[in-house]
Amino acid sequence: MNIPSELKYTKDHEWVKIEGDVATVGITDFAQSELGDIVYVEVETVDETLNIEEVFGTVEAVKTVSDLFLPLSGEIIEFNERLEDEPELVNSDPYRDGWMIKLKFSNPEEVDTLLSDEDYKALIGA
């Protein structure tokens, strides 16, 4: 199970990469393996400002559809458009090419609520 130490995580199995006041967000290796083959990623919230833990999109696998929850409050500024034609990138490279959104977060204190890699490993029993 790949759980990069430089990232932050949520209990909802999203990963977060913080760069200044922008967070790149995707789902974890654990989440993509649990979902199975991902066939569609839908994010219709670009340019919207949402609160922490609000649904910002969905990911559809062969057997199920799962909501995606915002790890930090802020404005969604970009969607990874490669996922429109290549949703399988979430399976093959969840931490690089399979990222989902970029978010300009508005409350830096919320970063402290995210899980470390060690906390996330404990959550999933890795």
XYZ file of N, CA and C in Angstrom:
378
model
N 0.855 -1.185 0.000
C 0.000 0.000 0.000
C 0.895 1.241 0.000
N 0.698 2.114 -0.967
C 1.498 3.315 -1.104
C 0.826 4.459 -0.344
N 1.523 4.982 0.688
C 1.010 6.095 1.488
C 2.148 7.097 1.662
N 2.325 8.018 0.705
C 3.449 8.959 0.769
C 3.444 9.799 2.039
N 4.610 9.929 2.652
C 4.712 10.635 3.928
C 4.585 12.148 3.792
N 4.809 12.689 2.589
C 4.754 14.147 2.424
C 3.331 14.670 2.239
N 2.356 13.777 2.148
C 0.968 14.182 1.951
C 0.194 14.144 3.261
N -0.961 14.798 3.267
C -1.924 14.726 4.360
C -3.104 13.892 3.865
N -3.927 13.412 4.804
C -5.009 12.491 4.452
C -6.273 12.829 5.234
N -7.414 12.283 4.755
C -8.678 12.449 5.466
C -9.231 11.077 5.828
N -10.163 11.077 6.765
C -10.823 9.826 7.146
C -11.680 9.290 5.997
N -11.968 10.151 5.006
C -12.756 9.747 3.839
C -11.872 9.261 2.691
N -10.584 9.050 2.971
C -9.626 8.455 2.028
C -9.231 9.358 0.872
N -9.221 10.675 1.135
C -8.627 11.600 0.179
C -7.216 11.934 0.649
N -6.340 12.235 -0.306
C -5.014 12.751 0.019
C -4.977 14.228 -0.351
N -4.097 14.964 0.324
C -4.001 16.408 0.142
C -2.532 16.797 0.075
N -2.163 17.514 -0.966
C -0.812 18.068 -1.092
C -0.929 19.573 -0.975
N -0.291 20.144 0.045
C -0.373 21.573 0.321
C 0.807 22.285 -0.340
N 0.506 23.303 -1.148
C 1.530 24.154 -1.758
C 1.055 25.599 -1.624
N 1.592 26.300 -0.620
C 1.120 27.657 -0.338
C -0.311 27.605 0.138
N -1.213 28.327 -0.559
C -2.635 28.303 -0.187
C -3.455 27.472 -1.171
N -2.771 26.592 -1.909
C -3.448 25.700 -2.851
C -3.227 24.259 -2.413
N -4.303 23.499 -2.428
C -4.237 22.076 -2.089
C -4.636 21.270 -3.317
N -3.804 20.295 -3.656
C -4.160 19.327 -4.695
C -4.767 18.132 -3.984
N -5.874 17.602 -4.523
C -6.647 16.569 -3.835
C -6.920 15.401 -4.774
N -6.830 14.195 -4.233
C -7.208 12.992 -4.960
C -7.636 11.932 -3.962
N -7.876 10.722 -4.439
C -8.186 9.638 -3.506
C -6.947 8.765 -3.331
N -6.870 8.130 -2.194
C -5.683 7.358 -1.845
C -5.592 6.037 -2.608
N -4.404 5.473 -2.566
C -4.167 4.157 -3.154
C -5.114 3.131 -2.531
N -5.308 3.219 -1.212
C -6.234 2.320 -0.518
C -7.648 2.469 -1.088
N -8.097 3.722 -1.250
C -9.461 3.968 -1.739
C -9.653 3.433 -3.150
N -8.683 3.689 -4.030
C -8.856 3.224 -5.405
C -8.848 1.700 -5.472
N -8.055 1.056 -4.592
C -8.034 -0.414 -4.608
C -9.340 -0.990 -4.071
N -9.946 -0.318 -3.101
C -11.239 -0.758 -2.567
C -12.355 -0.569 -3.595
N -12.297 0.517 -4.356
C -13.334 0.799 -5.349
C -13.240 -0.129 -6.556
N -12.031 -0.492 -6.938
C -11.847 -1.287 -8.154
C -11.680 -0.380 -9.355
N -11.956 -0.909 -10.533
C -11.722 -0.167 -11.771
C -12.607 1.078 -11.850
N -11.959 2.245 -11.900
C -12.680 3.512 -11.953
C -12.987 3.842 -13.404
N -14.271 4.124 -13.665
C -14.721 4.350 -15.035
C -15.153 5.793 -15.296
N -15.317 6.590 -14.224
C -15.793 7.962 -14.424
C -15.518 8.780 -13.175
N -15.058 10.006 -13.370
C -14.884 10.965 -12.274
C -15.670 12.207 -12.653
N -16.571 12.622 -11.780
C -17.400 13.801 -12.051
C -17.152 14.871 -11.000
N -16.750 16.037 -11.477
C -16.582 17.204 -10.616
C -17.210 18.377 -11.354
N -18.335 18.850 -10.834
C -19.046 19.981 -11.455
C -19.029 21.199 -10.544
N -18.035 21.255 -9.653
C -17.985 22.322 -8.658
C -16.825 23.293 -8.884
N -16.183 23.252 -10.059
C -15.091 24.187 -10.339
C -15.633 25.620 -10.277
N -14.864 26.498 -9.667
C -15.201 27.909 -9.431
C -16.234 28.095 -8.320
N -16.588 27.021 -7.627
C -17.495 27.140 -6.489
C -16.687 27.134 -5.192
N -17.223 27.819 -4.190
C -16.623 27.818 -2.858
C -17.477 26.916 -1.970
N -16.830 25.914 -1.373
C -17.517 24.930 -0.544
C -16.857 24.860 0.827
N -17.589 24.309 1.772
C -17.067 24.124 3.126
C -16.444 22.740 3.283
N -15.584 22.625 4.252
C -14.942 21.359 4.563
C -15.996 20.262 4.707
N -15.713 19.103 4.148
C -16.540 17.898 4.191
C -17.795 17.955 3.321
N -17.975 19.039 2.540
C -19.065 19.039 1.564
C -18.670 18.168 0.376
N -19.651 17.632 -0.322
C -19.399 16.799 -1.502
C -18.982 17.702 -2.655
N -17.827 17.400 -3.267
C -17.375 18.195 -4.412
C -17.459 17.433 -5.721
N -17.766 16.152 -5.665
C -17.872 15.356 -6.878
C -18.130 13.903 -6.539
N -18.064 13.055 -7.573
C -18.237 11.622 -7.370
C -17.207 10.871 -8.207
N -16.928 9.663 -7.753
C -16.083 8.752 -8.510
C -16.892 7.482 -8.719
N -16.925 7.032 -9.973
C -17.731 5.860 -10.314
C -16.808 4.710 -10.693
N -17.000 3.606 -10.018
C -16.282 2.377 -10.341
C -17.276 1.416 -10.977
N -16.788 0.277 -11.419
C -17.658 -0.686 -12.090
C -18.844 -1.065 -11.204
N -18.592 -1.211 -9.890
C -19.629 -1.726 -8.994
C -20.315 -0.672 -8.129
N -19.780 0.552 -8.050
C -20.316 1.504 -7.085
C -20.018 2.944 -7.495
N -20.741 3.875 -6.881
C -20.466 5.309 -7.014
C -20.221 5.840 -5.614
N -19.143 6.624 -5.456
C -18.804 7.182 -4.147
C -18.686 8.694 -4.231
N -19.191 9.368 -3.200
C -19.034 10.815 -3.104
C -17.594 11.152 -2.752
N -17.164 12.327 -3.196
C -15.864 12.880 -2.858
C -16.092 14.056 -1.921
N -15.421 14.060 -0.772
C -15.642 15.071 0.254
C -14.466 16.039 0.310
N -14.777 17.324 0.367
C -13.749 18.354 0.381
C -12.957 18.302 1.688
N -11.622 18.193 1.598
C -10.816 18.089 2.812
C -10.588 19.420 3.515
N -10.773 20.526 2.811
C -10.570 21.865 3.357
C -11.586 22.814 2.720
N -12.010 23.821 3.454
C -12.923 24.823 2.901
C -12.188 25.681 1.877
N -12.895 26.056 0.814
C -12.285 26.955 -0.153
C -12.913 26.845 -1.527
N -12.234 27.483 -2.503
C -12.726 27.527 -3.884
C -12.008 26.487 -4.733
N -12.793 25.692 -5.439
C -12.227 24.712 -6.353
C -11.809 25.456 -7.612
N -10.496 25.459 -7.890
C -9.978 26.279 -8.984
C -9.612 25.470 -10.224
N -9.520 24.144 -10.093
C -9.147 23.348 -11.261
C -9.589 21.906 -11.081
N -9.982 21.294 -12.189
C -10.277 19.869 -12.259
C -9.269 19.246 -13.210
N -8.800 18.068 -12.894
C -7.858 17.345 -13.748
C -8.626 16.808 -14.959
N -8.606 17.573 -16.050
C -9.408 17.226 -17.221
C -8.938 15.942 -17.901
N -7.717 15.495 -17.621
C -7.271 14.212 -18.178
C -8.178 13.075 -17.730
N -8.808 13.239 -16.550
C -9.664 12.175 -16.022
C -10.946 11.994 -16.833
N -11.312 13.003 -17.640
C -12.500 12.856 -18.482
C -12.315 11.724 -19.485
N -11.115 11.633 -20.054
C -10.834 10.593 -21.049
C -10.079 9.403 -20.471
N -9.422 9.610 -19.333
C -8.589 8.563 -18.735
C -8.867 8.411 -17.230
N -10.106 8.063 -16.839
C -10.395 7.932 -15.404
C -9.548 6.855 -14.730
N -9.030 5.912 -15.520
C -8.199 4.839 -14.961
C -6.887 5.358 -14.376
N -6.526 6.629 -14.642
C -5.336 7.205 -14.019
C -5.453 7.212 -12.496
N -6.692 7.299 -12.003
C -6.894 7.252 -10.551
C -6.437 5.898 -10.004
N -6.637 4.828 -10.770
C -6.171 3.505 -10.352
C -4.663 3.351 -10.537
N -4.156 3.768 -11.687
C -2.757 3.487 -12.015
C -1.776 4.433 -11.346
N -2.184 5.667 -11.037
C -1.262 6.656 -10.470
C -2.030 7.647 -9.594
N -2.598 7.173 -8.482
C -3.503 8.031 -7.697
C -2.848 9.298 -7.148
N -1.529 9.284 -6.922
C -0.879 10.428 -6.281
C -0.242 11.420 -7.249
N -0.182 11.098 -8.532
C 0.401 12.028 -9.489
C -0.603 12.328 -10.608
N -0.609 11.529 -11.647
C -1.486 11.807 -12.787
C -2.967 11.673 -12.446
N -3.301 10.953 -11.384
C -4.692 10.721 -11.017
C -5.272 11.723 -10.033
N -4.592 12.864 -9.817
C -5.165 13.889 -8.930
C -6.509 14.349 -9.489
N -7.371 14.895 -8.623
C -8.723 15.253 -9.058
C -8.974 16.752 -9.139
N -8.663 17.474 -8.056
C -8.931 18.921 -8.053
C -7.777 19.676 -7.423
N -7.767 20.985 -7.730
C -6.936 21.937 -6.997
C -7.895 22.903 -6.325
N -7.558 23.231 -5.088
C -8.435 23.989 -4.212
C -7.649 25.136 -3.592
N -8.170 26.357 -3.707
C -7.582 27.496 -3.000
C -8.283 27.542 -1.646
N -7.581 27.035 -0.616
C -8.276 26.908 0.664
C -8.292 28.222 1.420
N -9.352 28.411 2.211
C -9.621 29.694 2.851
C -9.372 29.693 4.356
N -9.153 28.527 4.944
C -8.975 28.462 6.389
C -7.754 27.602 6.719
N -6.567 28.232 6.815
C -5.338 27.460 7.045
C -5.373 26.600 8.321
N -6.178 26.990 9.304
C -6.263 26.193 10.540
C -6.806 24.793 10.269
N -7.618 24.646 9.216
C -8.181 23.329 8.900
C -7.114 22.317 8.491
N -5.973 22.807 8.005
C -4.889 21.896 7.611
C -4.490 21.022 8.799
N -4.554 21.601 9.998
C -4.179 20.857 11.211
C -5.139 19.723 11.527
N -6.324 19.700 10.903
C -7.291 18.619 11.154
C -7.029 17.404 10.265
N -6.155 17.553 9.269
C -5.857 16.443 8.362
C -4.960 15.421 9.047
N -5.006 14.198 8.562
C -4.231 13.105 9.146
C -2.826 13.057 8.552
N -1.859 12.677 9.383
C -0.517 12.391 8.879
C -0.533 11.025 8.210
N 0.561 10.684 7.540
C 0.636 9.357 6.918
C 0.523 8.266 7.987
N 1.129 8.478 9.156
C 1.066 7.480 10.229
C -0.363 7.335 10.753
N -1.056 8.467 10.924
C -2.456 8.422 11.368
C -3.323 7.691 10.348
N -3.074 7.955 9.066
C -3.865 7.305 8.015
C -3.590 5.802 7.975
N -2.329 5.429 8.129
C -1.984 3.986 8.166
C -2.732 3.297 9.310
N -2.803 3.962 10.461
C -3.526 3.392 11.603
C -5.015 3.264 11.285
N -5.573 4.265 10.600
C -6.994 4.259 10.243
C -7.346 3.055 9.374
N -6.485 2.739 8.403
C -6.799 1.658 7.464
C -6.177 0.327 7.877
N -5.448 0.316 8.988
C -4.838 -0.909 9.468
C -3.657 -1.372 8.633
N -2.920 -0.405 8.077
C -1.758 -0.748 7.231
C -0.488 -0.875 8.073
